[in-house]
mmCIF file of C-alpha atoms and ligand atoms in Angstrom:
data_model
loop_
_atom_site.group_PDB
_atom_site.id
_atom_site.type_symbol
_atom_site.label_atom_id
_atom_site.label_comp_id
_atom_site.label_asym_id
_atom_site.label_seq_id
_atom_site.Cartn_x
_atom_site.Cartn_y
_atom_site.Cartn_z
ATOM 1 C CA MET A 1 12.076 13.720 -9.288
ATOM 2 C CA LYS A 2 11.302 16.690 -7.143
ATOM 3 C CA ILE A 3 10.153 16.663 -3.571
ATOM 4 C CA ALA A 4 9.234 19.409 -1.143
ATOM 5 C CA LEU A 5 10.556 18.883 2.361
ATOM 6 C CA GLY A 6 8.414 20.682 4.912
ATOM 7 C CA VAL A 7 10.248 21.340 8.159
ATOM 8 C CA THR A 8 8.108 22.324 11.135
ATOM 9 C CA GLY A 9 9.021 23.626 14.549
ATOM 10 C CA GLY A 10 10.230 20.779 16.715
ATOM 11 C CA VAL A 11 13.530 19.880 18.352
ATOM 12 C CA ALA A 12 14.003 17.230 15.671
ATOM 13 C CA ALA A 13 14.127 19.958 12.980
ATOM 14 C CA TYR A 14 17.939 19.641 12.913
ATOM 15 C CA LYS A 15 17.561 16.031 11.735
ATOM 16 C CA ALA A 16 15.882 17.302 8.566
ATOM 17 C CA ALA A 17 19.297 18.546 7.407
ATOM 18 C CA GLU A 18 20.640 14.984 7.355
ATOM 19 C CA LEU A 19 17.434 13.934 5.625
ATOM 20 C CA VAL A 20 18.138 16.361 2.777
ATOM 21 C CA ARG A 21 21.478 14.673 2.120
ATOM 22 C CA ARG A 22 19.942 11.213 2.110
ATOM 23 C CA LEU A 23 17.157 12.266 -0.231
ATOM 24 C CA GLN A 24 19.722 13.753 -2.576
ATOM 25 C CA GLN A 25 21.550 10.417 -2.615
ATOM 26 C CA GLU A 26 18.317 9.008 -4.025
ATOM 27 C CA LYS A 27 18.680 11.525 -6.874
ATOM 28 C CA LEU A 28 15.781 13.560 -5.544
ATOM 29 C CA ASP A 29 15.716 17.291 -6.037
ATOM 30 C CA VAL A 30 14.754 18.807 -2.685
ATOM 31 C CA GLN A 31 12.916 22.095 -2.174
ATOM 32 C CA ALA A 32 12.898 23.009 1.513
ATOM 33 C CA VAL A 33 9.891 24.753 3.041
ATOM 34 C CA MET A 34 10.135 25.946 6.644
ATOM 35 C CA THR A 35 7.478 27.144 9.011
ATOM 36 C CA ARG A 36 8.196 30.175 11.154
ATOM 37 C CA ALA A 37 8.574 27.972 14.263
ATOM 38 C CA ALA A 38 11.061 25.713 12.479
ATOM 39 C CA GLN A 39 13.314 28.724 11.955
ATOM 40 C CA GLU A 40 13.559 29.074 15.745
ATOM 41 C CA PHE A 41 15.313 25.698 15.798
ATOM 42 C CA ILE A 42 17.454 25.776 12.659
ATOM 43 C CA THR A 43 18.180 28.491 10.140
ATOM 44 C CA PRO A 44 17.018 28.536 6.525
ATOM 45 C CA LEU A 45 20.652 29.083 5.563
ATOM 46 C CA THR A 46 21.453 25.454 6.446
ATOM 47 C CA PHE A 47 18.824 24.187 4.020
ATOM 48 C CA ALA A 48 19.679 26.756 1.350
ATOM 49 C CA ALA A 49 23.302 25.599 1.477
ATOM 50 C CA LEU A 50 22.367 21.912 1.373
ATOM 51 C CA THR A 51 19.739 22.143 -1.359
ATOM 52 C CA GLY A 52 21.322 24.904 -3.401
ATOM 53 C CA GLN A 53 17.877 26.473 -3.651
ATOM 54 C CA LYS A 54 16.078 29.344 -2.028
ATOM 55 C CA VAL A 55 14.219 28.101 1.042
ATOM 56 C CA ILE A 56 10.550 29.005 1.175
ATOM 57 C CA THR A 57 9.741 30.477 4.559
ATOM 58 C CA GLU A 58 6.804 32.803 4.101
ATOM 59 C CA ILE A 59 3.583 32.884 2.184
ATOM 60 C CA PHE A 60 3.774 36.673 1.915
ATOM 61 C CA SER A 61 7.450 37.485 1.989
ATOM 62 C CA ALA A 62 8.543 40.989 1.088
ATOM 63 C CA GLU A 63 9.317 39.990 -2.483
ATOM 64 C CA ASN A 64 6.101 38.036 -2.873
ATOM 65 C CA ALA A 65 4.022 40.987 -1.678
ATOM 66 C CA ALA A 66 5.231 43.281 -4.446
ATOM 67 C CA PRO A 67 2.322 43.746 -6.857
ATOM 68 C CA ALA A 68 4.639 43.346 -9.822
ATOM 69 C CA ASN A 69 5.600 39.902 -8.636
ATOM 70 C CA VAL A 70 2.343 38.034 -9.044
ATOM 71 C CA GLU A 71 4.199 34.914 -10.086
ATOM 72 C CA SER A 72 5.879 34.438 -6.754
ATOM 73 C CA ALA A 73 2.710 35.435 -4.873
ATOM 74 C CA ILE A 74 1.137 32.240 -6.139
ATOM 75 C CA GLU A 75 4.310 30.273 -5.584
ATOM 76 C CA HIS A 76 2.520 27.678 -3.446
ATOM 77 C CA ILE A 77 0.474 26.670 -6.470
ATOM 78 C CA ALA A 78 3.555 26.474 -8.674
ATOM 79 C CA VAL A 79 5.453 24.381 -6.106
ATOM 80 C CA ALA A 80 2.353 22.258 -5.525
ATOM 81 C CA GLN A 81 2.208 21.416 -9.207
ATOM 82 C CA ARG A 82 5.922 20.844 -9.645
ATOM 83 C CA ILE A 83 6.538 18.307 -6.907
ATOM 84 C CA ASP A 84 6.220 14.515 -7.047
ATOM 85 C CA LEU A 85 5.914 14.230 -3.272
ATOM 86 C CA LEU A 86 5.502 16.379 -0.182
ATOM 87 C CA LEU A 87 7.422 15.136 2.855
ATOM 88 C CA VAL A 88 6.911 16.815 6.208
ATOM 89 C CA ALA A 89 9.643 15.875 8.688
ATOM 90 C CA PRO A 90 9.491 16.556 11.515
ATOM 91 C CA ALA A 91 5.736 17.092 11.555
ATOM 92 C CA THR A 92 4.550 18.751 14.750
ATOM 93 C CA ALA A 93 1.145 18.192 16.359
ATOM 94 C CA ASP A 94 0.268 21.683 15.173
ATOM 95 C CA SER A 95 1.082 20.970 11.530
ATOM 96 C CA LEU A 96 -0.899 17.700 11.602
ATOM 97 C CA ALA A 97 -3.865 19.553 13.089
ATOM 98 C CA LYS A 98 -3.645 22.224 10.396
ATOM 99 C CA PHE A 99 -3.525 19.619 7.635
ATOM 100 C CA ALA A 100 -6.430 17.670 9.122
ATOM 101 C CA GLN A 101 -8.506 20.825 9.449
ATOM 102 C CA GLY A 102 -7.603 22.223 6.063
ATOM 103 C CA LEU A 103 -6.240 25.459 7.519
ATOM 104 C CA ALA A 104 -4.062 27.369 5.118
ATOM 105 C CA GLY A 105 -2.455 30.173 7.113
ATOM 106 C CA ASP A 106 1.156 29.549 6.127
ATOM 107 C CA PHE A 107 3.062 28.330 3.118
ATOM 108 C CA LEU A 108 3.348 24.693 4.177
ATOM 109 C CA SER A 109 -0.312 24.169 5.029
ATOM 110 C CA THR A 110 -1.286 25.925 1.811
ATOM 111 C CA LEU A 111 1.072 23.675 -0.112
ATOM 112 C CA TYR A 112 -0.484 20.625 1.563
ATOM 113 C CA LEU A 113 -3.936 21.692 0.379
ATOM 114 C CA ALA A 114 -2.822 22.711 -3.074
ATOM 115 C CA THR A 115 -0.780 19.685 -4.078
ATOM 116 C CA LYS A 116 -2.089 16.535 -5.675
ATOM 117 C CA ALA A 117 1.238 14.785 -5.051
ATOM 118 C CA PRO A 118 1.376 12.051 -2.380
ATOM 119 C CA VAL A 119 2.117 13.282 1.131
ATOM 120 C CA VAL A 120 4.364 11.611 3.711
ATOM 121 C CA VAL A 121 4.478 12.903 7.290
ATOM 122 C CA ALA A 122 6.986 11.891 9.947
ATOM 123 C CA PRO A 123 5.608 13.165 13.274
ATOM 124 C CA ALA A 124 7.836 14.023 16.223
ATOM 125 C CA MET A 125 6.638 15.420 19.532
ATOM 126 C CA ASN A 126 6.305 14.840 23.266
ATOM 127 C CA VAL A 127 4.795 11.434 24.095
ATOM 128 C CA ASN A 128 1.676 12.894 25.718
ATOM 129 C CA MET A 129 1.062 15.131 22.708
ATOM 130 C CA TRP A 130 1.535 12.102 20.430
ATOM 131 C CA GLU A 131 -0.856 9.959 22.434
ATOM 132 C CA HIS A 132 -3.454 12.699 22.845
ATOM 133 C CA ALA A 133 -6.796 11.828 21.271
ATOM 134 C CA ALA A 134 -6.691 15.074 19.268
ATOM 135 C CA THR A 135 -3.397 14.128 17.590
ATOM 136 C CA GLN A 136 -4.454 10.526 17.011
ATOM 137 C CA GLU A 137 -7.779 11.634 15.526
ATOM 138 C CA ASN A 138 -6.010 14.085 13.240
ATOM 139 C CA LEU A 139 -3.681 11.306 12.123
ATOM 140 C CA ALA A 140 -6.609 8.977 11.493
ATOM 141 C CA THR A 141 -8.204 11.685 9.341
ATOM 142 C CA LEU A 142 -4.993 12.151 7.389
ATOM 143 C CA ARG A 143 -4.455 8.411 6.950
ATOM 144 C CA ALA A 144 -8.006 8.028 5.704
ATOM 145 C CA ARG A 145 -7.205 10.685 3.102
ATOM 146 C CA GLY A 146 -4.215 8.688 1.938
ATOM 147 C CA VAL A 147 -1.445 10.535 3.767
ATOM 148 C CA HIS A 148 1.453 8.169 4.531
ATOM 149 C CA VAL A 149 2.601 8.289 8.134
ATOM 150 C CA VAL A 150 6.064 7.238 9.281
ATOM 151 C CA ALA A 151 5.298 6.547 12.933
ATOM 152 C CA PRO A 152 7.711 7.972 15.506
ATOM 153 C CA ASP A 153 10.117 5.735 17.407
ATOM 154 C CA GLU A 154 10.060 5.166 21.132
ATOM 155 C CA GLY A 155 12.890 6.333 23.346
ATOM 156 C CA TYR A 156 14.240 9.292 25.282
ATOM 157 C CA LEU A 157 12.590 12.509 24.236
ATOM 158 C CA ALA A 158 14.075 15.975 24.411
ATOM 159 C CA CYS A 159 11.521 16.877 27.091
ATOM 160 C CA GLY A 160 13.054 14.241 29.391
ATOM 161 C CA MET A 161 10.189 11.777 29.059
ATOM 162 C CA VAL A 162 10.452 8.300 27.624
ATOM 163 C CA GLY A 163 7.937 6.997 25.074
ATOM 164 C CA ALA A 164 6.772 7.305 21.497
ATOM 165 C CA GLY A 165 7.491 10.622 19.854
ATOM 166 C CA ARG A 166 11.055 10.556 18.525
ATOM 167 C CA LEU A 167 11.299 11.301 14.845
ATOM 168 C CA ALA A 168 11.574 7.995 12.948
ATOM 169 C CA SER A 169 15.052 7.138 11.705
ATOM 170 C CA THR A 170 16.287 8.797 8.531
ATOM 171 C CA ASP A 171 16.416 5.294 7.006
ATOM 172 C CA ALA A 172 12.752 4.630 7.755
ATOM 173 C CA ILE A 173 11.700 7.999 6.320
ATOM 174 C CA VAL A 174 13.773 7.574 3.155
ATOM 175 C CA LEU A 175 12.462 4.036 2.710
ATOM 176 C CA LYS A 176 8.880 5.291 2.909
ATOM 177 C CA VAL A 177 9.598 8.062 0.405
ATOM 178 C CA ARG A 178 11.162 5.536 -1.971
ATOM 179 C CA ASP A 179 8.215 3.238 -1.480
ATOM 180 C CA VAL A 180 5.638 5.903 -2.206
ATOM 181 C CA LEU A 181 7.574 7.084 -5.245
ATOM 182 C CA GLY A 182 8.071 3.485 -6.359
ATOM 183 C CA LEU A 183 11.852 3.778 -6.307
ATOM 184 C CA ARG A 184 12.713 0.368 -4.860
ATOM 185 C CA HIS A 185 14.179 -2.163 -7.213
ATOM 186 C CA ASP A 186 14.478 -5.204 -5.023
ATOM 187 C CA LEU A 187 12.358 -7.338 -7.382
ATOM 188 C CA ASP A 188 14.590 -6.679 -10.388
ATOM 189 C CA GLY A 189 14.932 -9.807 -12.505
ATOM 190 C CA GLN A 190 12.150 -11.622 -10.643
ATOM 191 C CA THR A 191 8.890 -12.875 -12.091
ATOM 192 C CA VAL A 192 5.806 -12.605 -9.929
ATOM 193 C CA LEU A 193 2.622 -14.494 -10.755
ATOM 194 C CA ILE A 194 -0.500 -12.992 -9.216
ATOM 195 C CA THR A 195 -4.087 -14.218 -9.344
ATOM 196 C CA ALA A 196 -6.748 -11.571 -8.834
ATOM 197 C CA GLY A 197 -10.473 -10.952 -8.814
ATOM 198 C CA PRO A 198 -13.395 -13.337 -8.572
ATOM 199 C CA THR A 199 -14.134 -16.411 -10.630
ATOM 200 C CA CYS A 200 -17.496 -17.073 -12.285
ATOM 201 C CA GLU A 201 -19.027 -20.525 -12.468
ATOM 202 C CA ASP A 202 -21.852 -20.818 -14.973
ATOM 203 C CA ILE A 203 -25.168 -22.366 -14.007
ATOM 204 C CA ASP A 204 -26.722 -21.766 -17.426
ATOM 205 C CA PRO A 205 -26.035 -19.275 -20.267
ATOM 206 C CA VAL A 206 -27.288 -16.305 -18.238
ATOM 207 C CA ARG A 207 -26.643 -17.162 -14.584
ATOM 208 C CA PHE A 208 -23.467 -17.824 -12.662
ATOM 209 C CA LEU A 209 -22.015 -18.183 -9.169
ATOM 210 C CA THR A 210 -19.488 -15.558 -8.168
ATOM 211 C CA ASN A 211 -18.397 -13.470 -5.155
ATOM 212 C CA ARG A 212 -17.817 -9.870 -4.145
ATOM 213 C CA SER A 213 -14.119 -9.664 -5.002
ATOM 214 C CA SER A 214 -13.255 -6.476 -6.940
ATOM 215 C CA GLY A 215 -9.706 -7.524 -7.796
ATOM 216 C CA LYS A 216 -8.285 -4.376 -6.152
ATOM 217 C CA MET A 217 -5.894 -6.262 -3.859
ATOM 218 C CA GLY A 218 -4.491 -8.368 -6.704
ATOM 219 C CA TYR A 219 -4.084 -5.365 -9.013
ATOM 220 C CA ALA A 220 -2.367 -3.406 -6.219
ATOM 221 C CA LEU A 221 0.031 -6.347 -5.832
ATOM 222 C CA ALA A 222 0.705 -6.261 -9.564
ATOM 223 C CA GLU A 223 1.437 -2.538 -9.485
ATOM 224 C CA ALA A 224 3.688 -2.810 -6.427
ATOM 225 C CA ALA A 225 5.641 -5.723 -7.931
ATOM 226 C CA GLN A 226 6.114 -3.883 -11.226
ATOM 227 C CA ARG A 227 7.283 -0.722 -9.518
ATOM 228 C CA ARG A 228 9.847 -2.777 -7.630
ATOM 229 C CA GLY A 229 11.214 -4.125 -10.876
ATOM 230 C CA ALA A 230 9.413 -7.457 -11.280
ATOM 231 C CA ARG A 231 7.944 -8.910 -14.426
ATOM 232 C CA VAL A 232 4.309 -9.567 -13.574
ATOM 233 C CA ILE A 233 1.968 -12.255 -14.847
ATOM 234 C CA LEU A 234 -1.525 -11.258 -13.745
ATOM 235 C CA VAL A 235 -4.103 -14.017 -14.052
ATOM 236 C CA SER A 236 -7.341 -12.163 -13.516
ATOM 237 C CA GLY A 237 -10.983 -13.036 -13.131
ATOM 238 C CA PRO A 238 -13.491 -10.461 -14.464
ATOM 239 C CA THR A 239 -12.979 -6.997 -12.906
ATOM 240 C CA ASP A 240 -13.668 -3.379 -13.853
ATOM 241 C CA LEU A 241 -10.078 -2.376 -13.165
ATOM 242 C CA LYS A 242 -7.599 -0.879 -15.596
ATOM 243 C CA ILE A 243 -5.197 -3.459 -17.015
ATOM 244 C CA PRO A 244 -1.756 -2.633 -15.587
ATOM 245 C CA GLU A 245 0.483 -1.411 -18.376
ATOM 246 C CA GLY A 246 3.424 -3.689 -19.021
ATOM 247 C CA ALA A 247 1.991 -6.663 -17.123
ATOM 248 C CA ASP A 248 1.410 -9.975 -18.814
ATOM 249 C CA TRP A 249 -2.373 -9.965 -18.326
ATOM 250 C CA VAL A 250 -4.157 -13.294 -18.616
ATOM 251 C CA PRO A 251 -7.944 -12.887 -18.400
ATOM 252 C CA VAL A 252 -9.920 -15.889 -17.158
ATOM 253 C CA ARG A 253 -13.489 -16.493 -16.079
ATOM 254 C CA THR A 254 -13.801 -19.843 -14.342
ATOM 255 C CA THR A 255 -11.737 -21.572 -11.668
ATOM 256 C CA GLU A 256 -10.760 -24.197 -14.200
ATOM 257 C CA GLN A 257 -9.436 -21.534 -16.585
ATOM 258 C CA MET A 258 -7.514 -19.917 -13.707
ATOM 259 C CA HIS A 259 -6.194 -23.351 -12.770
ATOM 260 C CA GLN A 260 -4.944 -23.966 -16.317
ATOM 261 C CA ALA A 261 -3.387 -20.515 -16.638
ATOM 262 C CA VAL A 262 -1.540 -20.872 -13.309
ATOM 263 C CA ARG A 263 -0.346 -24.380 -14.228
ATOM 264 C CA GLU A 264 0.995 -23.109 -17.535
ATOM 265 C CA ARG A 265 2.750 -20.063 -16.136
ATOM 266 C CA ALA A 266 3.869 -20.990 -12.592
ATOM 267 C CA ALA A 267 7.198 -22.434 -13.744
ATOM 268 C CA GLU A 268 8.284 -18.931 -14.828
ATOM 269 C CA ALA A 269 7.614 -17.393 -11.424
ATOM 270 C CA ASN A 270 9.873 -16.880 -8.404
ATOM 271 C CA ILE A 271 7.008 -15.610 -6.272
ATOM 272 C CA VAL A 272 3.328 -16.530 -6.587
ATOM 273 C CA VAL A 273 0.618 -14.562 -4.804
ATOM 274 C CA MET A 274 -2.869 -15.996 -5.006
ATOM 275 C CA ALA A 275 -5.086 -13.039 -4.224
ATOM 276 C CA ALA A 276 -8.038 -14.249 -6.297
ATOM 277 C CA ALA A 277 -11.261 -15.115 -4.511
ATOM 278 C CA VAL A 278 -11.592 -18.472 -6.153
ATOM 279 C CA SER A 279 -14.932 -20.230 -6.072
ATOM 280 C CA ASP A 280 -14.616 -23.349 -3.938
ATOM 281 C CA TYR A 281 -17.587 -25.005 -5.669
ATOM 282 C CA ARG A 282 -19.093 -24.978 -9.122
ATOM 283 C CA PRO A 283 -22.326 -26.419 -10.515
ATOM 284 C CA ALA A 284 -21.835 -30.112 -11.211
ATOM 285 C CA ALA A 285 -23.429 -29.527 -14.612
ATOM 286 C CA THR A 286 -23.878 -26.347 -16.664
ATOM 287 C CA HIS A 287 -27.252 -26.206 -18.401
ATOM 288 C CA GLU A 288 -26.942 -25.481 -22.083
ATOM 289 C CA GLN A 289 -30.285 -23.683 -22.227
ATOM 290 C CA LYS A 290 -31.589 -21.079 -19.821
ATOM 291 C CA MET A 291 -33.266 -22.858 -16.919
ATOM 292 C CA LYS A 292 -37.000 -22.268 -16.709
ATOM 293 C CA ARG A 293 -38.953 -21.366 -13.615
ATOM 294 C CA ASP A 294 -40.859 -24.202 -12.052
ATOM 295 C CA ASP A 295 -43.438 -24.232 -9.287
ATOM 296 C CA GLY A 296 -41.330 -26.276 -6.892
ATOM 297 C CA GLY A 297 -37.974 -25.362 -5.320
ATOM 298 C CA LEU A 298 -34.665 -25.804 -7.037
ATOM 299 C CA THR A 299 -31.638 -27.666 -5.776
ATOM 300 C CA LEU A 300 -28.304 -26.980 -7.395
ATOM 301 C CA THR A 301 -25.737 -29.713 -7.098
ATOM 302 C CA LEU A 302 -22.245 -28.296 -6.643
ATOM 303 C CA GLU A 303 -18.901 -30.014 -6.921
ATOM 304 C CA PRO A 304 -15.561 -28.823 -5.510
ATOM 305 C CA THR A 305 -13.214 -26.910 -7.794
ATOM 306 C CA PRO A 306 -9.514 -27.779 -7.955
ATOM 307 C CA ASP A 307 -7.603 -26.026 -5.141
ATOM 308 C CA ILE A 308 -5.037 -24.189 -7.216
ATOM 309 C CA LEU A 309 -3.060 -22.928 -4.244
ATOM 310 C CA ALA A 310 -2.833 -26.356 -2.609
ATOM 311 C CA GLU A 311 -1.649 -27.876 -5.874
ATOM 312 C CA LEU A 312 0.967 -25.180 -6.279
ATOM 313 C CA GLY A 313 2.070 -25.595 -2.658
ATOM 314 C CA ARG A 314 2.729 -29.276 -3.236
ATOM 315 C CA GLU A 315 5.017 -28.550 -6.188
ATOM 316 C CA LYS A 316 6.492 -25.228 -5.166
ATOM 317 C CA GLY A 317 10.226 -26.053 -5.185
ATOM 318 C CA GLN A 318 12.190 -22.788 -4.742
ATOM 319 C CA ARG A 319 9.115 -20.674 -5.368
ATOM 320 C CA VAL A 320 7.658 -18.511 -2.585
ATOM 321 C CA VAL A 321 3.919 -19.190 -2.483
ATOM 322 C CA VAL A 322 1.568 -16.744 -0.787
ATOM 323 C CA GLY A 323 -2.155 -17.309 -0.305
ATOM 324 C CA PHE A 324 -4.982 -15.150 0.942
ATOM 325 C CA ALA A 325 -7.731 -16.007 3.377
ATOM 326 C CA ALA A 326 -10.904 -13.939 3.465
ATOM 327 C CA GLU A 327 -12.618 -14.857 6.699
ATOM 328 C CA THR A 328 -15.690 -13.819 8.620
ATOM 329 C CA ASN A 329 -14.815 -15.659 11.873
ATOM 330 C CA ASN A 330 -11.976 -17.539 13.605
ATOM 331 C CA VAL A 331 -9.481 -15.726 11.398
ATOM 332 C CA ALA A 332 -6.298 -16.946 13.099
ATOM 333 C CA GLU A 333 -7.369 -20.561 13.347
ATOM 334 C CA ASN A 334 -8.538 -20.706 9.729
ATOM 335 C CA ALA A 335 -5.437 -18.954 8.420
ATOM 336 C CA ARG A 336 -3.054 -21.260 10.306
ATOM 337 C CA GLY A 337 -5.071 -24.233 9.021
ATOM 338 C CA LYS A 338 -4.710 -23.026 5.424
ATOM 339 C CA LEU A 339 -0.999 -22.403 5.852
ATOM 340 C CA ALA A 340 -0.514 -26.080 6.701
ATOM 341 C CA ARG A 341 -3.111 -27.584 4.345
ATOM 342 C CA LYS A 342 -1.917 -25.650 1.317
ATOM 343 C CA SER A 343 1.828 -25.850 2.141
ATOM 344 C CA ALA A 344 2.026 -22.088 1.625
ATOM 345 C CA ASP A 345 4.924 -19.915 2.804
ATOM 346 C CA MET A 346 2.524 -17.249 3.976
ATOM 347 C CA ILE A 347 -1.214 -16.706 4.332
ATOM 348 C CA VAL A 348 -2.463 -13.126 4.305
ATOM 349 C CA ALA A 349 -5.711 -13.127 6.224
ATOM 350 C CA ASN A 350 -8.351 -10.478 6.502
ATOM 351 C CA ASP A 351 -11.598 -10.367 8.379
ATOM 352 C CA VAL A 352 -13.952 -9.215 5.635
ATOM 353 C CA THR A 353 -16.577 -8.151 8.168
ATOM 354 C CA GLN A 354 -14.366 -5.279 9.391
ATOM 355 C CA GLU A 355 -14.920 -1.822 7.976
ATOM 356 C CA GLY A 356 -12.048 -0.831 5.711
ATOM 357 C CA ALA A 357 -11.059 -4.445 5.008
ATOM 358 C CA GLY A 358 -11.773 -6.962 2.298
ATOM 359 C CA PHE A 359 -13.906 -6.659 -0.800
ATOM 360 C CA ASP A 360 -14.211 -3.593 -2.978
ATOM 361 C CA THR A 361 -12.472 -1.208 -0.561
ATOM 362 C CA ASP A 362 -9.282 0.741 -1.263
ATOM 363 C CA THR A 363 -7.917 -0.206 2.137
ATOM 364 C CA ASN A 364 -7.327 -3.490 3.868
ATOM 365 C CA ILE A 365 -6.578 -4.710 7.388
ATOM 366 C CA VAL A 366 -4.500 -7.872 7.186
ATOM 367 C CA THR A 367 -2.472 -10.246 9.298
ATOM 368 C CA MET A 368 0.368 -12.229 7.751
ATOM 369 C CA TYR A 369 0.716 -15.805 9.005
ATOM 370 C CA LEU A 370 4.020 -17.628 8.539
ATOM 371 C CA PRO A 371 4.993 -21.178 9.514
ATOM 372 C CA ASP A 372 6.871 -21.388 12.826
ATOM 373 C CA ALA A 373 6.787 -17.632 13.413
ATOM 374 C CA PRO A 374 4.513 -15.190 15.166
ATOM 375 C CA GLU A 375 1.915 -13.538 12.967
ATOM 376 C CA ILE A 376 2.366 -9.951 11.780
ATOM 377 C CA SER A 377 -0.719 -7.743 12.097
ATOM 378 C CA LEU A 378 -0.810 -4.598 10.003
ATOM 379 C CA PRO A 379 -3.009 -1.580 10.719
ATOM 380 C CA LYS A 380 -5.559 -0.361 8.181
ATOM 381 C CA MET A 381 -3.624 0.842 5.147
ATOM 382 C CA ASN A 382 -4.247 1.241 1.466
ATOM 383 C CA LYS A 383 -3.962 -1.896 -0.646
ATOM 384 C CA PHE A 384 -0.829 -0.663 -2.411
ATOM 385 C CA ASP A 385 0.973 -0.348 0.933
ATOM 386 C CA VAL A 386 -0.333 -3.763 2.016
ATOM 387 C CA ALA A 387 1.032 -5.167 -1.250
ATOM 388 C CA ASN A 388 4.475 -3.720 -0.524
ATOM 389 C CA ARG A 389 4.487 -5.220 2.969
ATOM 390 C CA ILE A 390 3.618 -8.611 1.471
ATOM 391 C CA PHE A 391 6.562 -8.392 -0.945
ATOM 392 C CA ASP A 392 8.888 -7.244 1.870
ATOM 393 C CA GLN A 393 7.925 -10.417 3.700
ATOM 394 C CA ALA A 394 8.116 -12.646 0.608
ATOM 395 C CA LEU A 395 11.633 -11.375 -0.052
ATOM 396 C CA SER A 396 12.750 -12.131 3.482
ATOM 397 C CA ILE A 397 11.348 -15.673 3.119
ATOM 398 C CA ARG A 398 13.431 -16.095 -0.054
ATOM 399 C CA LYS A 399 16.542 -14.782 1.645
ATOM 400 C CA ASN A 400 16.116 -17.087 4.646
ATOM 401 C CA SER A 401 15.517 -20.157 2.515
ATOM 402 C CA LYS A 402 18.633 -19.603 0.404
HETATM 403 O O1 C5P B 501 -9.672 -22.183 1.181
HETATM 404 P P1 C5P B 501 -9.837 -20.782 0.711
HETATM 405 O O2 C5P B 501 -10.625 -20.654 -0.561
HETATM 406 O O3 C5P B 501 -10.360 -19.840 1.751
HETATM 407 O O4 C5P B 501 -8.346 -20.324 0.432
HETATM 408 C C1 C5P B 501 -8.041 -19.081 -0.046
HETATM 409 C C2 C5P B 501 -6.758 -19.120 -0.801
HETATM 410 O O5 C5P B 501 -6.705 -20.250 -1.660
HETATM 411 C C3 C5P B 501 -6.608 -17.918 -1.717
HETATM 412 O O6 C5P B 501 -5.238 -17.652 -1.847
HETATM 413 C C4 C5P B 501 -7.208 -18.427 -3.013
HETATM 414 O O7 C5P B 501 -6.710 -17.707 -4.113
HETATM 415 C C5 C5P B 501 -6.759 -19.880 -3.020
HETATM 416 N N1 C5P B 501 -7.690 -20.812 -3.661
HETATM 417 C C6 C5P B 501 -7.297 -21.486 -4.801
HETATM 418 N N2 C5P B 501 -8.120 -22.403 -5.405
HETATM 419 C C7 C5P B 501 -9.325 -22.675 -4.864
HETATM 420 C C8 C5P B 501 -9.738 -22.003 -3.697
HETATM 421 C C9 C5P B 501 -8.890 -21.075 -3.121
HETATM 422 O O8 C5P B 501 -6.199 -21.235 -5.285
HETATM 423 N N3 C5P B 501 -10.104 -23.548 -5.468
#
């Protein structure tokens, strides 16, 4: 795989040299791109020697400007199409602002606009610049567009101040790159059972009770688990989503069907994640014919459905069991209650009233609740990243219980 490493003009630019080596250890082919300011801190020669490739420093270099050399004059487009990922480390406040604004005055910002590959930025700057509303707003814009941000560490900064702004560790940056490229294999040999989507409980042949679940969280979990090497059994209520290639896809409609499918398949799984929005009640009786309108009101009698997660929790053995909790109020209290009641190893709770969280969005804002441990609150991130954080946690539960 090929990645472009954009180096911008900050003191931490020298750390990008070490980064090249680490990326190469991941079998990644690195093309370095430097801004003019970056070259004040470290020379292109360093990167040329490390990558064995010409370093791109200018949008209109002398050779590019030659009319005969049209090919290299549109090099940014060629590079943009060739790469599997664009990593910018260190990313200065200036480069983040350019990306957020869509300015394209140099090679790197042009590459950012021209590429369809995922983008990872690792900012590094003075703490006040980092905390400035302008920088934070630019970052929010970039995050909303799907740019992955490796947040800076806190500590002593080159300017003499102490605070957030140090380039994240090489390990953290490489981990993020591997994550985004799906290069982790820590679920090799494991089977993960995931429930996803809504359930439908029929009232009569044309009407049913359901909920607003799109299945996106469950399908993101399936994709993340597969990319990390797991065999995935995806028990899914009705959704419009593409069936993940290679997954063992088990379509169901009702809670009872989901219940049966999970019962049949749970023994194969090492990790179970119940992301489905299961109906808690179903009509006590399903009418065989379409119900007719009457002058009076209508009362539907509902009965509880089997609690699949609670049943699984009771018989979980060595299995790690993760549940979800979609809440509209008292999130923490309800999630902790479910953790205990369902004997789960983790409850992933989200407040579905928040913008960017819950049903039918591509992002989620979740908190992970674990028994006898403080909760872990994650910022708004896309569901694929949330899925990876859930598996990180599930793996550490497995390790600790061994
Ligand atoms: O109690 P509540 O429905 O809010 O719990 C949510 C969690 O329990 C989710 O993980 C959901 O998939 C699971 N669940 C279940 N069977 C039910 C109801 C919920 O497995 N009947």
